[in-house]
Amino acid sequence: MTAPTADAVPTIGSIAPRPAVPWVRIAVGIVVTIIAIRLPYYYSPETNQIFSKVLYLAIAAMGLNLLTGFNGQVSIGHGAFFGVGAFTSAILVVNHGWYLEATIPVAAVLAALLGVLVGFPALRVKGLYLALITLGLAVLFPSVVKKYVHGPGGIPLLRPSRLEVQSLISSIPDDIYQYYVCLGVLVLTFLLAANLMRSRTGRAIIAVRDQEVAASTVGVDVARVKVLTFALSAAYAGVAGSLSVLIERSADASNPLIYFQDSIEFLIAVVIGGAATITGPLLGAMLLVAIQKRTEGTDALAPALLGGALIAVVYVLPEGIVGGYRRAVVWARRRRGMGSSGDDPPASASAPEPPSSDPDLPAAPTPSPT
Amino acid sequence: MQLFFDQFMNGIGAGVVFASVALALVIIYRTTGLLNFAQGEMALFSTFVAWWFTDRGLGVVAALLLTIVVSFVGGAVIERVLIRPVENSKSPLNVVIVTLGMFLAINALAALIFIKPGQEALQMPLLFPDGKTLGMQTATLGRAGILVAECVLLYLLLQKTKLGLMLRAVASNPESSKLVGINPGAMLMVGWAIASSIGAVAGVLAASRGTGSFDTSLMQQVLVYAFAAAALGGFDSPLGAVVGGLVVGVANSLTIQYIHALEGIELVVPFGLILVVLLVRPNGLFGRNVVERV
């Protein structure tokens, strides 16, 4: 048996082979785009609502992933930021007659402001204790809202009439229009996150997670990075909350634990998708909603099945969907490399690195969240 | 003054439950270093078991004792079957997801097993008679007594027995304790078992408060307060958990009585308290500072 890895390392001074055009990636991209655009035309409005829910859940999970996955600050209170976004939009639409689409940036800014407020104590309080402070936020939020917001309709606070969140484009039905709005926002936030994590700031965010003191010695302003990440992450959750009003047509705080449950959903989406990956939260949100919908309707048994399914997912895919995919690809390549190693091992097929066709960030600087 | 005293004792009565759940959280945190989100629901399940025993005609005290035994075994089984496989996984978030899964599953299972269709709430016989002793509610005194007994037993177990020594050894240094012949896996099981038993006591205390009727939402608010209590006292300190629980209980009850501006948002007080304490002492009142080597 030859060790294929040894052959794969190019000798120093040799010209690295030009990377081939990633045809597979381009093809997958085109197919996914077509599917994403055509999807709502094949399903009922109810199903399209579920798709839209996946999209806004994914946005919130992406935001939480920036903070928890990439920056290592665990939050179980992102539901509160989500709620801020939802109520901002609902109030602006119902009481002030705004277009819902116009309220999204406002929701993002307000959520980010609250994020900054929480980010400052987070400089001093770490880990578990930080998680518990954020938990407090999520648990407090509904009762604060109940006390101070008097929307039309009482406790299920705001139910904007159908007119006020109608499709802005008359040729597209409401449910498909909502889906497209969510899809558009998702694409924007996805690109923002993907580019951010490749930038200098993104590297700083990861460095702070991996080794705070070392990061500060190479000139990273740790406090600024942490507070900024908190604000950005909160803004994502706020945007998601705003979109949720578009879909659900209400901002609701009648159940005192509702935003805690939302926080938990975001965290689950991040972990089962793959923490500290860009596509992970989106896949996680899809899987979570799929499990939820499968187990729904069995009545009392539903939460038990959901809980059991979550445990099973963690057992089968301990690094999330993206982590599992990476491992499968590495395994498949190694097997292929071993099979043909008798004759001449193909140099590119046995790289120990995660594969280049990976839709994500290069995995090297992101081993595992601390 | 009498009103203040009554409210204070009321707070102690509620605080005993928070303290017990916080104590269970701390025991698990010390032995395994993880936050058990399912603690409240495990306690809920134990409470249902206790109710089942009383429903079969047992006295409430006998039922409680039997439940403690059942919970001890149940806690050990949960650790071995559900937690062990993910304990060494790379991401600490995985264990969190497993406990969250348990949170959902145990709650639903309890309802499925013990509550008949159409039934809203169950009725737990009261542990203590109504009435007053020495000018205080007998129930409050009795509950405080149970908490004290719990603490004393736990102290004796941890500090005076060989098992306790082994538990502490694994908590402080798993590698070295393995070298001197302690089986860390077994100790983790014992840790979960003890926590589960303490949770069972907390659940029965919570259910037998007031009229004694309870349903599956019994422990959800309690868990939030217990988190607050444990954070206040420091996650690695049993003493801190007890003090934190009582402080949170009393603060909550006094807020409800005296600060009308906070009506409906009493939760501000425990969490405001945690925030202030943690800003001054980031590891809680009684927590140890963790020194990190760079």
XYZ file of C-alpha atoms in Angstrom:
664
model
C 0.000 0.000 0.000
C 1.363 3.362 -0.912
C 0.455 6.393 1.093
C -1.446 8.464 -1.421
C -1.065 11.674 0.534
C 2.703 11.699 0.033
C 2.340 11.740 -3.733
C -0.215 14.461 -3.647
C 2.014 17.079 -2.081
C 3.530 19.161 -4.895
C 7.273 19.608 -4.654
C 8.459 23.055 -3.751
C 9.052 25.286 -6.743
C 6.857 23.381 -9.139
C 4.057 25.350 -10.713
C 0.770 24.553 -9.064
C -1.723 23.145 -11.574
C -4.319 25.645 -12.676
C -7.535 24.912 -10.822
C -10.041 23.442 -13.228
C -13.277 25.265 -13.891
C -15.645 23.959 -11.166
C -18.242 22.666 -13.621
C -19.983 20.641 -10.962
C -20.414 23.661 -8.745
C -21.724 25.795 -11.556
C -24.169 23.094 -12.628
C -25.414 22.569 -9.075
C -25.773 26.323 -8.660
C -27.880 26.665 -11.799
C -30.101 23.721 -10.872
C -30.625 25.011 -7.327
C -31.474 28.482 -8.620
C -34.028 27.132 -11.078
C -35.593 24.924 -8.441
C -35.731 27.766 -5.919
C -37.466 30.056 -8.409
C -39.923 27.537 -9.876
C -40.705 25.737 -6.611
C -43.760 27.716 -5.390
C -45.614 27.222 -8.681
C -45.894 23.502 -8.092
C -47.270 23.600 -4.556
C -50.327 24.788 -2.678
C -50.321 28.134 -0.811
C -50.125 26.241 2.499
C -46.985 24.419 1.421
C -45.497 27.658 0.115
C -46.005 29.166 3.561
C -43.937 26.329 4.955
C -41.205 27.027 2.395
C -41.250 30.677 3.395
C -40.979 29.654 7.027
C -37.899 27.608 6.202
C -36.390 30.681 4.550
C -36.864 33.079 7.448
C -35.870 30.428 9.953
C -32.692 29.985 7.914
C -31.963 33.726 8.059
C -32.273 33.759 11.839
C -30.170 30.612 12.124
C -27.518 32.144 9.872
C -27.375 35.128 12.194
C -27.078 32.931 15.263
C -24.386 30.924 13.496
C -22.312 34.079 12.959
C -22.349 34.594 16.705
C -22.337 31.058 18.118
C -20.628 29.102 15.358
C -18.030 31.566 14.120
C -17.552 33.828 17.119
C -18.087 31.259 19.891
C -20.573 33.291 21.932
C -23.478 31.005 22.760
C -26.856 32.680 22.753
C -30.122 31.012 23.644
C -31.952 34.303 23.462
C -32.050 35.125 19.798
C -35.807 34.751 19.918
C -35.864 38.156 21.615
C -34.182 39.822 18.624
C -36.548 37.933 16.369
C -39.416 39.295 18.442
C -38.087 42.844 18.239
C -38.087 42.543 14.466
C -41.572 41.060 14.402
C -43.108 43.711 16.633
C -41.310 46.568 14.906
C -42.764 45.505 11.583
C -46.215 44.747 12.934
C -46.500 48.078 14.730
C -45.234 50.069 11.767
C -47.643 48.298 9.418
C -50.726 48.373 11.633
C -50.379 51.692 13.422
C -48.456 53.736 10.900
C -49.502 52.255 7.583
C -46.054 51.341 6.277
C -45.425 48.776 3.600
C -44.118 45.705 5.321
C -41.194 45.482 2.941
C -40.112 48.963 4.033
C -40.070 47.961 7.696
C -37.423 45.277 7.263
C -34.429 47.643 7.504
C -35.957 49.374 10.528
C -36.442 46.001 12.211
C -32.828 45.128 11.457
C -31.528 48.375 12.940
C -33.607 48.136 16.120
C -32.632 44.512 16.670
C -28.991 45.437 16.109
C -29.262 48.195 18.720
C -30.577 45.718 21.266
C -27.771 43.409 20.168
C -25.205 46.087 20.994
C -26.811 46.544 24.410
C -26.483 42.816 25.110
C -23.065 42.639 23.484
C -21.495 44.920 26.073
C -22.147 42.758 29.148
C -21.069 39.835 26.968
C -17.560 41.280 26.986
C -17.265 40.406 30.624
C -19.606 37.468 31.039
C -18.719 34.348 29.082
C -19.870 30.912 28.071
C -22.675 29.419 30.069
C -23.337 32.601 32.009
C -23.726 34.568 28.806
C -26.089 31.922 27.484
C -28.201 32.372 30.608
C -28.327 36.158 30.316
C -29.549 35.792 26.756
C -32.054 33.228 28.005
C -33.337 35.867 30.404
C -33.796 38.227 27.481
C -35.872 35.716 25.544
C -38.033 34.887 28.559
C -38.528 38.535 29.518
C -39.394 39.807 26.082
C -42.975 38.483 25.828
C -43.989 39.848 29.230
C -42.459 43.249 28.487
C -44.303 43.374 25.185
C -47.542 42.322 26.828
C -47.209 45.110 29.342
C -46.253 47.984 27.067
C -47.604 47.252 23.615
C -51.323 47.712 23.160
C -52.042 46.609 19.671
C -55.438 46.109 18.143
C -56.710 42.661 18.959
C -55.362 42.364 22.478
C -53.133 39.534 23.506
C -52.348 37.840 20.197
C -51.147 41.328 19.682
C -51.289 42.210 16.065
C -53.128 40.672 13.208
C -52.687 42.937 10.238
C -55.580 42.505 7.877
C -54.823 40.729 4.670
C -54.825 43.950 2.664
C -51.861 45.397 4.444
C -49.466 42.600 3.646
C -50.723 41.857 0.172
C -48.522 41.160 -2.758
C -47.088 44.347 -4.239
C -46.983 42.800 -7.694
C -50.472 42.057 -8.877
C -49.524 39.292 -11.309
C -48.057 37.134 -8.553
C -50.329 35.494 -5.973
C -49.783 36.424 -2.325
C -48.143 33.235 -1.167
C -45.661 33.134 -4.037
C -44.893 36.822 -3.595
C -44.129 36.209 0.100
C -41.915 33.316 -0.845
C -39.972 35.481 -3.292
C -39.510 38.256 -0.747
C -38.112 35.736 1.742
C -35.962 34.149 -0.942
C -34.576 37.528 -2.016
C -33.730 38.536 1.531
C -32.199 35.118 2.162
C -29.943 35.439 -0.886
C -28.811 38.913 0.200
C -28.092 37.867 3.780
C -26.418 34.660 2.574
C -24.066 36.567 0.272
C -23.336 39.064 3.029
C -22.433 36.300 5.478
C -20.383 34.332 2.953
C -18.362 37.357 1.884
C -17.986 38.640 5.412
C -16.485 35.378 6.622
C -13.935 35.478 3.799
C -12.942 39.037 4.650
C -10.469 40.413 7.150
C -13.293 41.048 9.640
C -14.525 37.481 9.238
C -11.093 36.092 10.003
C -10.973 38.322 13.063
C -14.336 36.956 14.198
C -12.979 33.398 13.968
C -9.694 34.319 15.604
C -11.503 35.773 18.594
C -13.390 32.505 19.005
C -10.314 30.313 18.737
C -7.915 32.253 20.901
C -8.919 35.607 22.257
C -5.588 36.612 23.723
C -3.649 35.572 20.647
C -6.071 37.511 18.463
C -5.569 40.630 20.507
C -1.787 40.354 20.262
C -1.953 40.420 16.469
C -4.006 43.572 16.556
C -7.610 42.409 16.572
C -9.799 44.717 18.623
C -11.515 41.914 20.540
C -14.199 44.031 22.182
C -15.179 45.738 18.929
C -15.353 42.439 17.040
C -17.499 40.815 19.712
C -19.987 43.652 20.001
C -20.191 44.042 16.223
C -20.820 40.328 15.764
C -23.547 40.496 18.364
C -25.174 43.433 16.592
C -24.979 41.826 13.148
C -26.274 38.533 14.435
C -29.171 40.309 16.156
C -29.933 42.205 12.953
C -30.264 38.904 11.069
C -32.709 37.659 13.690
C -34.599 40.950 13.470
C -34.923 40.649 9.692
C -36.209 37.113 10.138
C -38.755 38.338 12.678
C -39.912 41.000 10.280
C -40.384 38.405 7.531
C -42.282 36.177 9.927
C -44.948 38.901 10.199
C -45.244 38.861 6.420
C -45.913 35.111 6.490
C -47.766 34.530 9.740
C -49.618 37.864 9.645
C -49.193 38.344 13.353
C -46.694 39.183 16.014
C -47.653 37.182 19.012
C -46.488 37.311 22.601
C -49.341 35.516 24.336
C -47.232 32.502 25.294
C -44.505 33.582 27.759
C -42.085 30.969 26.457
C -42.683 31.471 22.739
C -39.482 33.401 22.023
C -37.475 30.985 24.119
C -38.825 28.205 21.918
C -37.854 30.214 18.828
C -34.329 30.638 20.198
C -34.119 26.895 20.650
C -35.286 26.322 17.085
C -32.553 28.594 15.743
C -29.931 26.796 17.792
C -31.170 23.400 16.619
C -31.072 24.536 12.986
C -27.475 25.712 13.443
C -26.270 22.526 15.090
C -27.979 19.966 12.878
C -26.973 21.924 9.791
C -23.381 22.316 10.869
C -22.075 25.060 13.162
C -19.521 27.481 11.701
C -20.448 26.709 8.093
C -22.198 29.030 5.678
C -24.756 26.667 4.148
C -25.297 24.697 7.377
C -28.053 26.829 8.921
C -30.086 26.771 5.689
C -29.878 22.968 5.466
C -30.545 22.695 9.189
C -33.643 24.868 8.895
C -34.890 22.660 6.043
C -34.329 19.475 8.011
C -35.856 20.903 11.197
C -39.027 22.046 9.468
C -39.206 18.755 7.568
C -39.013 16.818 10.838
C -41.555 19.131 12.439
C -43.997 18.675 9.562
C -43.516 14.894 9.484
C -44.222 14.550 13.183
C -47.111 17.012 13.190
C -50.607 15.617 13.312
C -49.674 12.702 15.534
C -50.990 14.992 18.264
C -49.558 14.274 21.693
C -46.779 12.191 20.271
C -45.439 14.978 18.015
C -43.032 16.626 20.477
C -41.761 13.227 21.565
C -40.988 12.272 17.975
C -39.396 15.669 17.317
C -37.219 15.300 20.397
C -36.260 11.756 19.459
C -35.494 12.798 15.886
C -33.196 15.573 17.109
C -31.268 13.166 19.292
C -31.003 10.738 16.379
C -29.699 13.458 14.043
C -26.983 14.405 16.514
C -25.952 10.747 16.835
C -25.819 10.144 13.088
C -24.347 13.514 12.067
C -22.295 14.805 14.993
C -20.858 17.623 12.861
C -24.128 18.532 11.247
C -25.213 17.971 7.684
C -22.337 19.933 6.166
C -19.796 18.185 8.390
C -21.245 14.817 7.436
C -21.127 15.723 3.740
C -17.486 16.771 4.001
C -16.587 13.564 5.737
C -18.448 11.479 3.161
C -16.620 13.219 0.308
C -13.215 12.751 1.931
C -14.047 9.089 2.577
C -15.246 8.514 -0.998
C -12.138 10.139 -2.470
C -9.838 8.162 -0.250
C -11.544 4.948 -1.276
C -11.271 5.844 -4.926
C -7.621 6.762 -4.380
C -6.924 3.449 -2.630
C -8.639 1.444 -5.357
C -6.475 2.810 -8.164
C -3.312 3.269 -6.120
C -1.834 0.080 -7.582
C -1.165 1.748 -10.932
C -0.762 5.456 -10.573
C -2.513 7.393 -7.853
C -4.281 10.414 -9.329
C -2.687 13.377 -7.665
C -5.804 15.425 -7.143
C -8.036 12.651 -5.897
C -6.243 11.929 -2.672
C -5.955 15.338 -1.108
C -6.563 15.110 2.615
C -8.027 18.627 2.609
C -11.791 19.039 2.415
C -12.779 18.890 -1.237
C -12.611 21.948 -3.441
C -16.103 21.342 -4.740
C -17.415 22.080 -1.283
C -19.976 24.845 -1.460
C -18.637 26.298 1.745
C -15.746 28.203 3.082
C -12.404 26.492 3.013
C -12.583 24.492 6.193
C -9.014 24.922 7.306
C -9.381 27.826 9.746
C -12.733 26.644 11.118
C -12.174 23.359 12.925
C -14.936 23.322 15.509
C -16.736 25.876 17.604
C -15.384 26.231 21.089
C -44.275 44.176 59.002
C -46.365 41.041 59.217
C -47.089 41.371 55.500
C -43.409 41.714 54.715
C -42.621 38.669 56.798
C -45.356 36.631 55.161
C -44.168 37.594 51.705
C -40.600 36.832 52.698
C -41.573 33.351 53.870
C -43.658 32.901 50.736
C -40.548 33.646 48.748
C -38.603 31.102 50.769
C -41.299 28.525 50.017
C -40.941 29.111 46.289
C -37.189 29.509 46.567
C -36.837 26.010 48.008
C -38.061 24.576 44.704
C -35.748 26.816 42.663
C -32.862 25.910 44.949
C -33.491 22.179 44.555
C -33.607 22.313 40.772
C -30.559 24.606 40.732
C -28.772 22.117 42.983
C -29.509 19.344 40.495
C -28.218 21.515 37.642
C -25.044 22.257 39.559
C -24.403 18.586 40.353
C -24.581 17.712 36.663
C -22.539 20.744 35.665
C -19.805 19.849 38.139
C -19.513 16.239 37.034
C -20.041 16.599 33.279
C -19.587 20.305 32.572
C -22.858 20.635 30.737
C -26.083 22.484 31.222
C -28.983 20.066 31.447
C -31.977 21.683 29.802
C -34.015 18.567 30.480
C -33.615 18.829 34.271
C -37.024 20.390 34.758
C -38.758 17.845 32.570
C -36.964 14.952 34.264
C -38.289 16.329 37.548
C -41.722 16.593 35.980
C -41.610 12.942 34.978
C -40.581 11.989 38.519
C -43.491 14.030 39.849
C -45.844 12.063 37.649
C -44.318 8.837 38.951
C -44.901 10.015 42.517
C -48.473 10.905 41.636
C -48.933 7.427 40.144
C -47.763 5.846 43.391
C -50.187 7.959 45.470
C -52.925 7.108 42.985
C -52.235 3.427 43.744
C -52.960 4.155 47.395
C -49.515 4.828 48.826
C -48.992 7.626 51.349
C -47.389 10.722 49.922
C -44.172 10.325 51.912
C -43.734 6.686 50.878
C -44.476 7.674 47.301
C -41.820 10.391 47.471
C -39.206 7.971 48.808
C -40.011 5.363 46.155
C -39.891 8.045 43.476
C -36.440 9.108 44.631
C -35.243 5.546 44.099
C -36.900 5.278 40.688
C -35.448 8.650 39.640
C -31.993 7.601 40.796
C -32.104 4.610 38.464
C -33.725 6.630 35.692
C -31.066 9.342 35.854
C -28.281 6.769 35.614
C -29.953 5.090 32.640
C -30.412 8.418 30.836
C -26.748 9.252 31.297
C -25.583 5.873 30.067
C -27.931 5.559 27.096
C -28.495 9.092 25.849
C -25.667 11.300 27.063
C -22.631 9.007 26.939
C -22.576 8.609 23.131
C -22.285 12.369 22.542
C -20.223 13.261 25.571
C -16.922 13.210 23.723
C -18.159 14.719 20.480
C -16.158 17.621 19.129
C -18.844 20.208 19.497
C -20.189 20.853 23.006
C -23.370 22.070 21.352
C -24.265 18.477 20.479
C -24.926 17.571 24.093
C -27.033 20.696 24.398
C -29.152 19.533 21.463
C -29.557 16.100 23.047
C -30.769 17.624 26.313
C -33.126 19.856 24.347
C -34.437 16.800 22.540
C -34.977 15.157 25.914
C -36.750 18.316 27.100
C -39.323 17.920 24.313
C -39.562 14.145 24.415
C -39.856 13.638 28.184
C -42.561 16.269 28.526
C -44.618 14.667 25.760
C -44.051 11.152 27.071
C -45.134 12.135 30.577
C -48.369 13.543 29.215
C -48.886 10.489 27.040
C -48.302 7.959 29.807
C -49.955 9.582 32.796
C -52.661 11.947 31.580
C -55.829 10.400 30.282
C -57.427 12.070 27.252
C -59.612 14.972 28.267
C -57.934 15.342 31.648
C -56.571 18.831 32.276
C -54.566 18.608 35.488
C -53.625 16.037 38.097
C -54.033 16.337 41.842
C -51.057 15.769 44.126
C -51.824 15.155 47.812
C -50.283 17.873 49.973
C -47.057 16.994 51.768
C -47.774 19.216 54.734
C -51.034 20.092 56.513
C -52.486 23.569 56.159
C -52.114 25.800 59.168
C -49.468 27.616 61.118
C -46.618 26.639 63.381
C -44.765 29.321 65.349
C -46.564 31.982 63.312
C -45.361 30.624 59.999
C -47.038 28.459 57.396
C -46.328 24.853 58.320
C -45.870 24.044 54.671
C -43.125 26.636 54.229
C -41.316 25.364 57.315
C -41.607 21.791 56.124
C -40.304 22.651 52.674
C -37.383 24.549 54.133
C -36.764 21.502 56.337
C -36.659 19.246 53.291
C -34.166 21.553 51.600
C -31.952 21.549 54.693
C -32.135 17.751 54.899
C -31.255 17.534 51.205
C -28.223 19.788 51.681
C -26.998 17.923 54.738
C -27.308 14.543 53.017
C -25.548 15.846 49.924
C -22.787 17.380 52.027
C -22.265 14.134 53.937
C -22.266 12.159 50.704
C -19.781 14.415 48.928
C -17.452 15.186 51.813
C -17.590 12.154 54.124
C -17.905 9.084 51.949
C -15.541 7.354 49.586
C -18.090 7.644 46.792
C -18.208 11.394 47.344
C -14.434 11.592 47.202
C -14.443 9.710 43.919
C -17.163 12.003 42.530
C -15.163 15.068 43.462
C -12.017 13.575 42.009
C -13.656 13.009 38.629
C -15.128 16.504 38.696
C -11.802 18.170 39.389
C -9.540 16.042 37.201
C -10.916 13.182 35.085
C -7.508 12.136 33.701
C -5.762 11.744 37.041
C -8.740 10.105 38.682
C -8.627 7.466 35.953
C -4.994 6.817 36.827
C -5.813 6.098 40.451
C -8.419 3.539 39.441
C -11.668 5.466 39.434
C -14.061 4.702 36.625
C -15.156 8.146 35.409
C -18.065 6.723 33.438
C -19.593 5.184 36.543
C -19.130 8.432 38.435
C -20.886 10.392 35.703
C -23.780 7.975 35.966
C -23.904 8.475 39.731
C -23.802 12.249 39.247
C -26.798 12.150 36.925
C -28.596 9.749 39.246
C -28.135 12.068 42.243
C -29.245 15.088 40.238
C -32.293 13.221 39.032
C -33.255 12.308 42.612
C -32.871 15.892 43.787
C -35.000 16.944 40.844
C -37.675 14.452 41.903
C -37.886 16.092 45.330
C -38.088 19.513 43.696
C -40.873 18.355 41.394
C -42.988 16.934 44.220
C -42.429 20.111 46.256
C -43.467 22.234 43.290
C -46.580 20.144 42.650
C -47.722 20.131 46.257
C -47.568 23.908 46.519
C -50.904 25.677 46.938
C -53.810 23.469 45.941
C -51.695 20.609 44.698
C -53.020 20.535 41.154
C -50.424 20.401 38.400
C -49.992 19.696 34.713
C -47.152 19.234 32.225
C -46.156 22.918 32.311
C -45.276 22.624 36.016
C -41.506 22.854 35.680
C -40.981 25.184 32.727
C -41.095 28.464 34.626
C -39.313 26.783 37.532
C -36.452 25.790 35.243
C -35.967 29.390 34.135
C -35.811 30.551 37.754
C -33.462 27.687 38.590
C -31.118 28.747 35.788
C -31.197 32.225 37.265
C -30.448 30.813 40.709
C -27.542 28.696 39.517
C -26.038 31.568 37.533
C -26.393 33.844 40.542
C -24.657 31.448 42.886
C -22.054 30.166 40.473
C -22.453 27.073 38.363
C -19.891 24.981 40.191
C -21.068 25.701 43.718
C -23.852 23.697 45.428
C -23.936 26.271 48.232
C -24.309 28.969 45.602
C -27.257 27.144 44.051
C -29.107 27.022 47.377
C -28.397 30.652 48.240
C -29.208 31.710 44.685
C -32.509 29.812 44.724
C -33.635 31.397 47.981
C -32.556 34.887 46.879
C -34.402 34.568 43.579
C -37.520 33.246 45.340
C -37.588 36.025 47.923
C -36.751 38.753 45.407
C -39.537 37.539 43.175
C -42.126 37.415 45.916
C -41.207 40.835 47.343
C -41.318 42.368 43.869
C -44.823 41.063 43.313
C -45.922 42.531 46.648
C -44.217 45.906 46.620
C -43.143 47.100 43.192
C -46.340 47.623 41.269
C -44.554 49.282 38.378
C -43.167 45.869 37.514
C -46.528 44.138 37.539
C -46.508 41.462 34.851
C -42.768 41.677 34.332
C -41.558 40.403 37.710
C -39.019 38.297 35.846
C -37.005 41.486 35.376
C -35.894 41.222 38.981
C -34.142 37.821 38.978
C -32.517 38.502 35.638
C -31.557 42.053 36.573
C -30.011 40.555 39.682
C -28.031 38.004 37.671
C -26.818 40.671 35.279
C -25.544 42.875 38.098
C -23.931 39.999 39.975
C -22.278 38.594 36.871
C -20.929 41.976 35.823
C -19.201 42.242 39.182
C -18.345 38.565 39.574
C -18.383 36.827 36.175
C -18.422 33.359 37.765
C -21.320 33.947 40.132
C -21.302 34.668 43.848
C -19.658 31.443 44.964
C -18.135 30.223 41.721
C -14.443 29.608 41.290
C -12.428 31.602 38.825
C -11.306 29.432 35.960
C -7.747 30.234 34.994
C -7.103 29.694 31.318
C -3.660 29.014 29.978
C -2.898 30.661 26.656
